[in-house]
């Protein structure tokens, strides 16, 4: 009998937990109990991306998730997924993340970690990131001038914010609420779920959904543990992980409804940029791309090309399907 | 021979722990400067760096692990020491302290072993902001626990000698003149600088 | 097997193993015996991660600020000013001690550090004026508690760190409680001074002296103003505020009071780094220990046990306060909070107690523990300075301790006393 210790940093209210429970049930049932899954929500076993991936390698943790920003600690070029305005719609992004890109990332991560960490499946955690501000509504990049915006410790976010004329301010997430209250920061790049779950909506009054990034959520397994499973068990774990990822795709948007309601109830205004304004925002991605390509050279170029190619194919496929459906009266 | 070993170890440990301590002190100075400059740049000029928080954090970690062996050498780690104090200077008391030190020796060996594994694994994990291998940051761990191990071994030898009726007190200026404060002579636990460290 | 690590912990505690090793060894040996060697990596990784925290950095910075204030002669200036103001009252120097502690509290975050600074000035002065050594020691010990309660506070930082509560909110929550304790102590002093015919200064200080000492104490007294103004005004976060406080105190010491020489700086930084290292390592070890505590499901077991006794939050709060006072007699505030807060706080918040309210009450309870015998760090420091036995000081301390416990009860059952300020500042809902 094998036990898989599954952990994530979010708490039990997060879609990660719903997905994890589905995974646990699927794996335990379909292996007739030969593989047991223990779920540890919150920072019980490890507290940061660096520490959790280290624990994964050490075998303390068996399954852990990472956003593109988090997984950058084991495979830096993965930040291509965080290049702003790369994805345009939920349907496209879901199609890409479920497609051949998965195997691409799996191989690259295995190589970067000396075969220690393997990608299981890709889901999402939090949907789209927008720009939340306390006092000033942002409709175009020009409105960002002079604002102090909280970012994670990621050069991608910093470059984007700086390029818009705002001042990027890295703060630990636990200090964001007080930072917004006192004015150390005027806003933050976050998804609606993160804003509401940390009560930031008491301070953030404007949310601009320019969709600078989609919060992908990659589930990884320690490869030594994975290889210790039988062929059948491996199949069940992989199938379970994909079910898990699909649960997060479905549950998160439905949880978001309550978050939107809470945001509006606390006096928040949501703004969707017009076509012209969206084009303005998209221009802001260029220096970030340059930074990325300069930083990760050939490998980065190749990886980004794969993603963009996948996006194009998915977009074309979906557009064609839509056309056919619309034409079919 | 025994005596020489203890004195030699004390000589080395004194120098090594102090050297590590001075490095730690410099790191605290750098840490203070980095955080202060960041506040000035951000508030005064609206400019933030990606790396200040990360650098300051790792400086603090290094400072802690570098100074830890000296803390052990000077017996600064807080304990509930009723028994040790009650049987101070009796054979039973010395034997008890000997047992405690031997456990620290074992722990230190384990810590060195585990930290070497961490360094190996950490070479393929990058820090978030600076993207340097975290394995390099873990280098301080075997250093810290290796030195703690030597300090504990020194105490084990010294206590064994005392148990055998021999008293080898290595010369160490910080550990004199606390006898009348009610702690054991070489623990120096009530020196003001030490007392600060014990709770907050 | 679930509680094997607790048995080891208790055994090591009794035989006097230093806490930092105990918190690694007890769960380590238990895991080893249970054949879960892979989790030894977890213990060690958490030790590192526990120290690797930006909010925690406020701790070394506030220790540094305290060291700078002591070396810069700030303590003496505040004592002089307080003496000019109220030295003429009966029991004047005792009142002066309390007031000096309040003034120092705004810049200094550690009762233990302050006890040695304030004690080495006030105890000799009080003895010269005819107070008994044990009474002077008791007054300094009781006052030192205030320094850790009025922000900044090292203990509050530890709690905020381990429980992920807002430090700023906790700081704001400690202000009124700290002032109440000061008032309570002064009432006890006034009563005792009246009945025990305590000494008083010959005559009231002249206005000129008040102004002169006031002017000398003015810039050091600005430390809390800069801290609080900077945090509320959005200039810096609480962690950064700590660094700024340290730098400000250093500049004062170097250029204003001129009592710090450049050649003295390395020594100050070295003392700070060493003290911080010992505490931070303890924090790291406690985080390791806490991870095994939660791995074993201990919090759930404790909370279901506690809730089987009573689910009345007020009664439970009383019981927890009593438990913590007993723990405070045996254990140091830092480790006690690091170990017990993750177990107790969820139970109380589950019953509807505000997390910040519980955080402040629990921290203050543990801070009072610093002066309760037999294990009371502040008490040890004072005893070292006054050469008076701990038992003798403790007896004199009883009325003061009683006053502090009354304040503790008050803030337990009147949550507004704690939550009013954080609410007004928008730090809690
Ligand atoms: Na204070
Ligand atoms: Na106590």
mmCIF file of N, CA, C and O in Angstrom, chain C residues 327-387:
data_model
loop_
_atom_site.group_PDB
_atom_site.id
_atom_site.type_symbol
_atom_site.label_atom_id
_atom_site.label_comp_id
_atom_site.label_asym_id
_atom_site.label_seq_id
_atom_site.Cartn_x
_atom_site.Cartn_y
_atom_site.Cartn_z
ATOM 1 N N UNK C 327 1.329 27.845 32.224
ATOM 2 C CA UNK C 327 2.392 27.638 31.244
ATOM 3 C C UNK C 327 3.454 28.731 31.394
ATOM 4 O O UNK C 327 4.656 28.470 31.358
ATOM 5 N N UNK C 328 2.991 29.980 31.586
ATOM 6 C CA UNK C 328 3.899 31.114 31.723
ATOM 7 C C UNK C 328 4.817 30.986 32.926
ATOM 8 O O UNK C 328 5.899 31.571 32.953
ATOM 9 N N UNK C 329 4.377 30.262 33.944
ATOM 10 C CA UNK C 329 5.255 30.063 35.097
ATOM 11 C C UNK C 329 6.423 29.154 34.730
ATOM 12 O O UNK C 329 7.495 29.258 35.301
ATOM 13 N N UNK C 330 6.183 28.233 33.785
ATOM 14 C CA UNK C 330 7.184 27.214 33.483
ATOM 15 C C UNK C 330 7.959 27.477 32.207
ATOM 16 O O UNK C 330 9.043 26.956 32.012
ATOM 17 N N UNK C 331 7.377 28.268 31.312
ATOM 18 C CA UNK C 331 7.981 28.380 29.993
ATOM 19 C C UNK C 331 8.173 29.829 29.607
ATOM 20 O O UNK C 331 7.469 30.713 30.055
ATOM 21 N N UNK C 332 9.121 30.050 28.703
ATOM 22 C CA UNK C 332 9.387 31.367 28.170
ATOM 23 C C UNK C 332 8.270 31.761 27.189
ATOM 24 O O UNK C 332 7.681 30.908 26.542
ATOM 25 N N UNK C 333 7.990 33.063 27.113
ATOM 26 C CA UNK C 333 6.871 33.536 26.295
ATOM 27 C C UNK C 333 6.995 33.133 24.823
ATOM 28 O O UNK C 333 6.023 32.688 24.217
ATOM 29 N N UNK C 334 8.190 33.294 24.260
ATOM 30 C CA UNK C 334 8.371 33.021 22.829
ATOM 31 C C UNK C 334 7.990 31.605 22.446
ATOM 32 O O UNK C 334 7.041 31.384 21.681
ATOM 33 N N UNK C 335 8.693 30.591 22.998
ATOM 34 C CA UNK C 335 8.349 29.216 22.648
ATOM 35 C C UNK C 335 6.918 28.856 22.997
ATOM 36 O O UNK C 335 6.266 28.119 22.246
ATOM 37 N N UNK C 336 6.402 29.377 24.103
ATOM 38 C CA UNK C 336 5.031 29.033 24.494
ATOM 39 C C UNK C 336 4.054 29.481 23.425
ATOM 40 O O UNK C 336 3.129 28.746 23.056
ATOM 41 N N UNK C 337 4.258 30.693 22.907
ATOM 42 C CA UNK C 337 3.350 31.191 21.867
ATOM 43 C C UNK C 337 3.510 30.392 20.587
ATOM 44 O O UNK C 337 2.531 29.994 19.954
ATOM 45 N N UNK C 338 4.758 30.120 20.232
ATOM 46 C CA UNK C 338 4.994 29.400 18.978
ATOM 47 C C UNK C 338 4.370 28.010 19.008
ATOM 48 O O UNK C 338 3.900 27.498 18.003
ATOM 49 N N UNK C 339 4.348 27.393 20.202
ATOM 50 C CA UNK C 339 3.801 26.039 20.288
ATOM 51 C C UNK C 339 2.285 26.057 20.485
ATOM 52 O O UNK C 339 1.556 25.312 19.840
ATOM 53 N N UNK C 340 1.806 26.947 21.366
ATOM 54 C CA UNK C 340 0.399 26.852 21.774
ATOM 55 C C UNK C 340 -0.576 27.645 20.910
ATOM 56 O O UNK C 340 -1.734 27.257 20.760
ATOM 57 N N UNK C 341 -0.121 28.764 20.330
ATOM 58 C CA UNK C 341 -1.058 29.575 19.556
ATOM 59 C C UNK C 341 -1.724 28.777 18.423
ATOM 60 O O UNK C 341 -2.942 28.839 18.270
ATOM 61 N N UNK C 342 -0.948 27.994 17.652
ATOM 62 C CA UNK C 342 -1.608 27.252 16.568
ATOM 63 C C UNK C 342 -2.619 26.220 17.084
ATOM 64 O O UNK C 342 -3.508 25.808 16.351
ATOM 65 N N UNK C 343 -2.483 25.800 18.340
ATOM 66 C CA UNK C 343 -3.422 24.820 18.887
ATOM 67 C C UNK C 343 -4.662 25.504 19.456
ATOM 68 O O UNK C 343 -5.785 25.073 19.219
ATOM 69 N N UNK C 344 -4.448 26.619 20.195
ATOM 70 C CA UNK C 344 -5.561 27.243 20.913
ATOM 71 C C UNK C 344 -6.373 28.227 20.059
ATOM 72 O O UNK C 344 -7.601 28.270 20.156
ATOM 73 N N UNK C 345 -5.675 29.019 19.232
ATOM 74 C CA UNK C 345 -6.380 30.085 18.515
ATOM 75 C C UNK C 345 -7.536 29.581 17.641
ATOM 76 O O UNK C 345 -8.617 30.178 17.658
ATOM 77 N N UNK C 346 -7.330 28.467 16.892
ATOM 78 C CA UNK C 346 -8.448 28.016 16.055
ATOM 79 C C UNK C 346 -9.705 27.678 16.873
ATOM 80 O O UNK C 346 -10.825 27.937 16.424
ATOM 81 N N UNK C 347 -9.521 27.106 18.066
ATOM 82 C CA UNK C 347 -10.678 26.775 18.902
ATOM 83 C C UNK C 347 -11.455 28.041 19.235
ATOM 84 O O UNK C 347 -12.685 28.098 19.124
ATOM 85 N N UNK C 348 -10.717 29.095 19.643
ATOM 86 C CA UNK C 348 -11.379 30.323 20.071
ATOM 87 C C UNK C 348 -12.047 31.041 18.904
ATOM 88 O O UNK C 348 -13.165 31.544 19.034
ATOM 89 N N UNK C 349 -11.360 31.112 17.747
ATOM 90 C CA UNK C 349 -11.983 31.796 16.609
ATOM 91 C C UNK C 349 -13.197 31.005 16.128
ATOM 92 O O UNK C 349 -14.185 31.580 15.698
ATOM 93 N N UNK C 350 -13.129 29.682 16.280
ATOM 94 C CA UNK C 350 -14.275 28.835 15.939
ATOM 95 C C UNK C 350 -15.488 29.215 16.785
ATOM 96 O O UNK C 350 -16.623 29.172 16.325
ATOM 97 N N UNK C 351 -15.226 29.606 18.022
ATOM 98 C CA UNK C 351 -16.329 29.979 18.922
ATOM 99 C C UNK C 351 -16.710 31.458 18.773
ATOM 100 O O UNK C 351 -17.495 31.980 19.554
ATOM 101 N N UNK C 352 -16.121 32.119 17.793
ATOM 102 C CA UNK C 352 -16.561 33.489 17.507
ATOM 103 C C UNK C 352 -15.739 34.594 18.161
ATOM 104 O O UNK C 352 -16.129 35.754 18.108
ATOM 105 N N UNK C 353 -14.632 34.236 18.809
ATOM 106 C CA UNK C 353 -13.759 35.276 19.368
ATOM 107 C C UNK C 353 -12.947 35.875 18.212
ATOM 108 O O UNK C 353 -12.451 35.148 17.363
ATOM 109 N N UNK C 354 -12.812 37.193 18.202
ATOM 110 C CA UNK C 354 -12.049 37.848 17.138
ATOM 111 C C UNK C 354 -10.583 37.409 17.203
ATOM 112 O O UNK C 354 -9.983 37.410 18.281
ATOM 113 N N UNK C 355 -9.998 37.027 16.057
ATOM 114 C CA UNK C 355 -8.601 36.541 16.067
ATOM 115 C C UNK C 355 -7.619 37.555 16.658
ATOM 116 O O UNK C 355 -6.689 37.165 17.376
ATOM 117 N N UNK C 356 -7.817 38.833 16.366
ATOM 118 C CA UNK C 356 -6.900 39.847 16.888
ATOM 119 C C UNK C 356 -7.079 39.987 18.401
ATOM 120 O O UNK C 356 -6.109 40.142 19.152
ATOM 121 N N UNK C 357 -8.322 39.900 18.864
ATOM 122 C CA UNK C 357 -8.594 39.981 20.296
ATOM 123 C C UNK C 357 -7.865 38.856 21.031
ATOM 124 O O UNK C 357 -7.140 39.076 21.990
ATOM 125 N N UNK C 358 -8.060 37.624 20.535
ATOM 126 C CA UNK C 358 -7.402 36.499 21.196
ATOM 127 C C UNK C 358 -5.887 36.639 21.119
ATOM 128 O O UNK C 358 -5.176 36.379 22.100
ATOM 129 N N UNK C 359 -5.399 37.080 19.963
ATOM 130 C CA UNK C 359 -3.961 37.233 19.774
ATOM 131 C C UNK C 359 -3.375 38.162 20.842
ATOM 132 O O UNK C 359 -2.366 37.832 21.487
ATOM 133 N N UNK C 360 -4.032 39.293 21.051
ATOM 134 C CA UNK C 360 -3.509 40.276 22.004
ATOM 135 C C UNK C 360 -3.606 39.731 23.433
ATOM 136 O O UNK C 360 -2.653 39.833 24.213
ATOM 137 N N UNK C 361 -4.747 39.130 23.774
ATOM 138 C CA UNK C 361 -4.904 38.628 25.146
ATOM 139 C C UNK C 361 -3.888 37.510 25.433
ATOM 140 O O UNK C 361 -3.210 37.517 26.464
ATOM 141 N N UNK C 362 -3.760 36.581 24.490
ATOM 142 C CA UNK C 362 -2.825 35.483 24.727
ATOM 143 C C UNK C 362 -1.394 36.021 24.849
ATOM 144 O O UNK C 362 -0.642 35.613 25.740
ATOM 145 N N UNK C 363 -1.026 36.945 23.967
ATOM 146 C CA UNK C 363 0.333 37.488 24.028
ATOM 147 C C UNK C 363 0.580 38.193 25.357
ATOM 148 O O UNK C 363 1.632 38.020 25.979
ATOM 149 N N UNK C 364 -0.389 39.001 25.788
ATOM 150 C CA UNK C 364 -0.193 39.733 27.037
ATOM 151 C C UNK C 364 -0.086 38.756 28.211
ATOM 152 O O UNK C 364 0.740 38.929 29.113
ATOM 153 N N UNK C 365 -0.901 37.720 28.179
ATOM 154 C CA UNK C 365 -0.814 36.700 29.228
ATOM 155 C C UNK C 365 0.607 36.120 29.291
ATOM 156 O O UNK C 365 1.207 36.009 30.360
ATOM 157 N N UNK C 366 1.154 35.781 28.126
ATOM 158 C CA UNK C 366 2.496 35.190 28.108
ATOM 159 C C UNK C 366 3.555 36.225 28.508
ATOM 160 O O UNK C 366 4.582 35.880 29.093
ATOM 161 N N UNK C 367 3.306 37.495 28.183
ATOM 162 C CA UNK C 367 4.261 38.542 28.566
ATOM 163 C C UNK C 367 4.276 38.692 30.093
ATOM 164 O O UNK C 367 5.335 38.849 30.696
ATOM 165 N N UNK C 368 3.082 38.622 30.703
ATOM 166 C CA UNK C 368 3.033 38.669 32.166
ATOM 167 C C UNK C 368 3.815 37.481 32.736
ATOM 168 O O UNK C 368 4.462 37.579 33.780
ATOM 169 N N UNK C 369 3.780 36.371 32.000
ATOM 170 C CA UNK C 369 4.536 35.189 32.419
ATOM 171 C C UNK C 369 6.035 35.443 32.556
ATOM 172 O O UNK C 369 6.742 34.685 33.218
ATOM 173 N N UNK C 370 6.515 36.515 31.914
ATOM 174 C CA UNK C 370 7.942 36.833 32.025
ATOM 175 C C UNK C 370 8.330 37.229 33.441
ATOM 176 O O UNK C 370 9.504 37.239 33.790
ATOM 177 N N UNK C 371 7.322 37.615 34.263
ATOM 178 C CA UNK C 371 7.663 37.999 35.631
ATOM 179 C C UNK C 371 7.042 37.076 36.672
ATOM 180 O O UNK C 371 7.030 37.388 37.860
ATOM 181 N N UNK C 372 6.491 35.927 36.204
ATOM 182 C CA UNK C 372 5.968 34.998 37.211
ATOM 183 C C UNK C 372 7.017 33.939 37.526
ATOM 184 O O UNK C 372 7.570 33.335 36.621
ATOM 185 N N UNK C 373 7.321 33.723 38.804
ATOM 186 C CA UNK C 373 8.252 32.664 39.168
ATOM 187 C C UNK C 373 7.598 31.302 38.940
ATOM 188 O O UNK C 373 6.373 31.255 38.821
ATOM 189 N N UNK C 374 8.303 30.207 38.886
ATOM 190 C CA UNK C 374 9.755 30.121 39.015
ATOM 191 C C UNK C 374 10.526 30.488 37.755
ATOM 192 O O UNK C 374 11.673 30.878 37.837
ATOM 193 N N UNK C 375 9.910 30.334 36.552
ATOM 194 C CA UNK C 375 10.630 30.608 35.326
ATOM 195 C C UNK C 375 10.162 31.961 34.806
ATOM 196 O O UNK C 375 9.108 32.063 34.201
ATOM 197 N N UNK C 376 10.923 33.015 35.069
ATOM 198 C CA UNK C 376 10.543 34.332 34.586
ATOM 199 C C UNK C 376 11.786 35.093 34.166
ATOM 200 O O UNK C 376 12.578 35.517 34.996
ATOM 201 N N UNK C 377 11.956 35.246 32.875
ATOM 202 C CA UNK C 377 13.216 35.801 32.380
ATOM 203 C C UNK C 377 13.495 37.191 32.910
ATOM 204 O O UNK C 377 14.613 37.519 33.311
ATOM 205 N N UNK C 378 12.452 38.050 32.902
ATOM 206 C CA UNK C 378 12.634 39.413 33.396
ATOM 207 C C UNK C 378 13.071 39.354 34.859
ATOM 208 O O UNK C 378 13.969 40.077 35.295
ATOM 209 N N UNK C 379 12.440 38.456 35.578
ATOM 210 C CA UNK C 379 12.755 38.277 36.989
ATOM 211 C C UNK C 379 14.227 37.896 37.177
ATOM 212 O O UNK C 379 14.919 38.418 38.066
ATOM 213 N N UNK C 380 14.717 37.002 36.334
ATOM 214 C CA UNK C 380 16.117 36.578 36.427
ATOM 215 C C UNK C 380 17.061 37.748 36.175
ATOM 216 O O UNK C 380 18.051 37.933 36.876
ATOM 217 N N UNK C 381 16.722 38.525 35.134
ATOM 218 C CA UNK C 381 17.585 39.663 34.781
ATOM 219 C C UNK C 381 17.648 40.651 35.941
ATOM 220 O O UNK C 381 18.721 41.099 36.351
ATOM 221 N N UNK C 382 16.475 40.976 36.500
ATOM 222 C CA UNK C 382 16.415 41.940 37.591
ATOM 223 C C UNK C 382 17.176 41.404 38.803
ATOM 224 O O UNK C 382 17.910 42.130 39.464
ATOM 225 N N UNK C 383 16.984 40.120 39.051
ATOM 226 C CA UNK C 383 17.674 39.520 40.189
ATOM 227 C C UNK C 383 19.181 39.616 39.989
ATOM 228 O O UNK C 383 19.940 39.856 40.931
ATOM 229 N N UNK C 384 19.632 39.452 38.736
ATOM 230 C CA UNK C 384 21.054 39.590 38.439
ATOM 231 C C UNK C 384 21.550 40.996 38.722
ATOM 232 O O UNK C 384 22.670 41.181 39.191
ATOM 233 N N UNK C 385 20.718 41.998 38.437
ATOM 234 C CA UNK C 385 21.146 43.383 38.618
ATOM 235 C C UNK C 385 21.116 43.784 40.092
ATOM 236 O O UNK C 385 22.030 44.422 40.597
ATOM 237 N N UNK C 386 20.041 43.392 40.791
ATOM 238 C CA UNK C 386 19.879 43.877 42.169
ATOM 239 C C UNK C 386 20.520 42.946 43.199
ATOM 240 O O UNK C 386 20.583 43.270 44.371
ATOM 241 N N UNK C 387 20.978 41.771 42.753
ATOM 242 C CA UNK C 387 21.540 40.758 43.659
ATOM 243 C C UNK C 387 20.541 40.364 44.737
ATOM 244 O O UNK C 387 20.911 40.032 45.852
#
